[in-house]
Structures are given as C-alpha cells and as structure tokens.
Coordinates of C-alpha atoms in Angstrom, one line a residue:
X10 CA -27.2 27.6 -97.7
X11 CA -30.7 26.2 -97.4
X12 CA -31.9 25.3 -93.3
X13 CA -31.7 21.6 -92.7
X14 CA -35.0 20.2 -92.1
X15 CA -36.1 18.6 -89.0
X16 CA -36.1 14.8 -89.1
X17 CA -39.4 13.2 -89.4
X18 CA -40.5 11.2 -85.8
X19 CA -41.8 7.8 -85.2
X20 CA -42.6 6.5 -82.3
X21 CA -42.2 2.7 -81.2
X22 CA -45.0 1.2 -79.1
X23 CA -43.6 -2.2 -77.8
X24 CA -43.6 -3.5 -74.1
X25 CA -40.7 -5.4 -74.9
X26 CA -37.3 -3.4 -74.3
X27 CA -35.4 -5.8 -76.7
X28 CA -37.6 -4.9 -79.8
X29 CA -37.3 -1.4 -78.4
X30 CA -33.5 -1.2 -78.7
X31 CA -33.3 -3.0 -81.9
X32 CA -36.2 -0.7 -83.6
X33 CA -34.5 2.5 -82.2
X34 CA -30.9 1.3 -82.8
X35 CA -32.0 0.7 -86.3
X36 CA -33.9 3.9 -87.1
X37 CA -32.3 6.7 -85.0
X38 CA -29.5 8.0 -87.9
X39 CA -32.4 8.8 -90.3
X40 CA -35.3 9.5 -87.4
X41 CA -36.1 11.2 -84.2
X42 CA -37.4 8.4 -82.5
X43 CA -39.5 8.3 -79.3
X44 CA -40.7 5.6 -77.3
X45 CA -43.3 4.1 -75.5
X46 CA -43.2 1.2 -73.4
X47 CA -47.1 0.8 -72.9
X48 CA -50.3 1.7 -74.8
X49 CA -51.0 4.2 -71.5
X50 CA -47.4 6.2 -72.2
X51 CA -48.2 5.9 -76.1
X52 CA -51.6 8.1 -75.9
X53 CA -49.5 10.6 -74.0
X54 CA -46.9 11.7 -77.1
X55 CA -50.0 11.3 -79.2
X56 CA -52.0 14.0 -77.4
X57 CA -48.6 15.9 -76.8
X58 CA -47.8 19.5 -78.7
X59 CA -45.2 17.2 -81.1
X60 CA -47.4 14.3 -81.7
X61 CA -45.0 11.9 -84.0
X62 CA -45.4 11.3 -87.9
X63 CA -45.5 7.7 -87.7
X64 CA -46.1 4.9 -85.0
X65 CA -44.4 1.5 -85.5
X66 CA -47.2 0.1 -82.8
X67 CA -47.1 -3.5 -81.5
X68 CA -50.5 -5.3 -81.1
X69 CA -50.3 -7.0 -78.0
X70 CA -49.7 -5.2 -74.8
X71 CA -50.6 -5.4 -71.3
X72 CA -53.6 -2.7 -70.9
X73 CA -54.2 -0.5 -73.9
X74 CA -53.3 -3.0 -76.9
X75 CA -51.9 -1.6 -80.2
X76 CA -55.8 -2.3 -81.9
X77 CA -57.1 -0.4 -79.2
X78 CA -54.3 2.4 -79.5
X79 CA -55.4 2.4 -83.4
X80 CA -59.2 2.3 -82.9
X81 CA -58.7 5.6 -80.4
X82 CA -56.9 7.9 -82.6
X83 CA -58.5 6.9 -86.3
X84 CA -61.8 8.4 -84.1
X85 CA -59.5 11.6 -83.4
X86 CA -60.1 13.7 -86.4
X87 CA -56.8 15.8 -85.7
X88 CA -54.8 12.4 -85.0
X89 CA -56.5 9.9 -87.8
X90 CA -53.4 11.3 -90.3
X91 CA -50.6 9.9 -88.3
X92 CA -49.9 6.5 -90.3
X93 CA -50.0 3.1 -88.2
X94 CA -47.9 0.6 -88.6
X95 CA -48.3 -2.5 -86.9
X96 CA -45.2 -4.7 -85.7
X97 CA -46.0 -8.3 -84.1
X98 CA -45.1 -11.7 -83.8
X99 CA -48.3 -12.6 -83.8
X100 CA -50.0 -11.6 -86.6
X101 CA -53.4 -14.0 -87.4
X102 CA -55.6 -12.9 -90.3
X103 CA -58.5 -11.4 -88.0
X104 CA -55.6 -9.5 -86.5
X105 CA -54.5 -8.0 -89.6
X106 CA -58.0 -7.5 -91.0
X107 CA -58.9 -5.4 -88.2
X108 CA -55.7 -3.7 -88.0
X109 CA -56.9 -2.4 -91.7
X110 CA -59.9 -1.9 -91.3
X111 CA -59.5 0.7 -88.4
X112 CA -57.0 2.8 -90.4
X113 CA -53.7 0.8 -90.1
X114 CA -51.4 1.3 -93.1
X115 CA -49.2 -2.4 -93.0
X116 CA -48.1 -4.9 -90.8
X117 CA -44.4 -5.7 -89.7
X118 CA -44.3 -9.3 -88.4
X119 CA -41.4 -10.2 -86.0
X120 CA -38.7 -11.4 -86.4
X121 CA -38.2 -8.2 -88.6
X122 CA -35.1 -7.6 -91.7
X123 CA -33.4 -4.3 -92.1
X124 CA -34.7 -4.4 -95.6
X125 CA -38.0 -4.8 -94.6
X126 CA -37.8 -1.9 -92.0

C-alpha cells in the first residue's frame, strides 16, 4: 500500500472572521488550512519551518495590507514561489494591476461561488 500524501496547505489572510469561516468551511476536506486574521500574524506562518503552498490573501486590512503582504515575500527569494491569490470585495483595476504585477497569480472577488473557489 502506497503512504498517503500530506495535503497541500493554504492559508487565508482575511480580518473578517465570516469570510474566514466560509473559506475554511469550504476548503478544509481537501486542504490543511491555516489562518491569519491580520497581515502581522500572516508574515509569521510565512517565515515559519511549514510555510503554506498557497495564500488565499485579502487586500485590505488594517496594518500590513494583502499588497503589502505580496510586495514582501515576491522580494524573499525562498518565499516568491508560494502562489498569491487575492480575495476582495473591492477589486478596482489599479488594484488588480498591482496585485499582478508584484507576483499575484488571480483575483477572487467577494461575494465568492463554490465553483469559483
């Protein structure tokens, strides 16, 4: 019998516990999922031994924002593999445009579908 393989980790950035709930209540069957209530707690599991293989990373946070979270570890050359993907309600163009061009991979906007997800 073959080992079972660890499940792959994402960790949701959101300072909203609502989104947190729904993101987590959604992927944890298929993911180990961590989260992070604040840009601050998010740069911790970052720079942790088990740093996560994919961040689901809201924009707009009190503090650190999710751009700024993004612009930090795309300048890490051990962290810039970890894909970003950004989850807001407010998307505008320059957002998304600057999302990209620091290394973000897509945008989520809220409200959110399964499907999507």
């Amino acid at each position: 019998m073959l080992p079972l393989l660890p499940k792959q980790s994402i960790l949701v950035v959101d300072d909203t516990l609502e989104n947190v709930d729904l993101l987590t209540e959604i992927l944890r069957e298929e993911y180990r999922v961590r989260v992070a209530m604040s840009g601050e707690k998010a740069l911790k599991f970052l720079y942790s031994d088990d740093p996560p293989d994919l961040i689901l990373l809201d924009i707009m946070m009190p503090g650190l924002s999710g751009l700024d979270i993004c612009r930090q570890l795309k300048a890490d050359p051990e962290k810039r593999r970890i894909p970003i993907i950004f989850v807001t309600a407010t998307a505008t163009v320059d957002d998304e445009r600057t999302g990209f061009e620091l290394g973000a991979v897509d945008y989520i906007t809220k409200p959110y579908s399964l499907r999507e997800l």
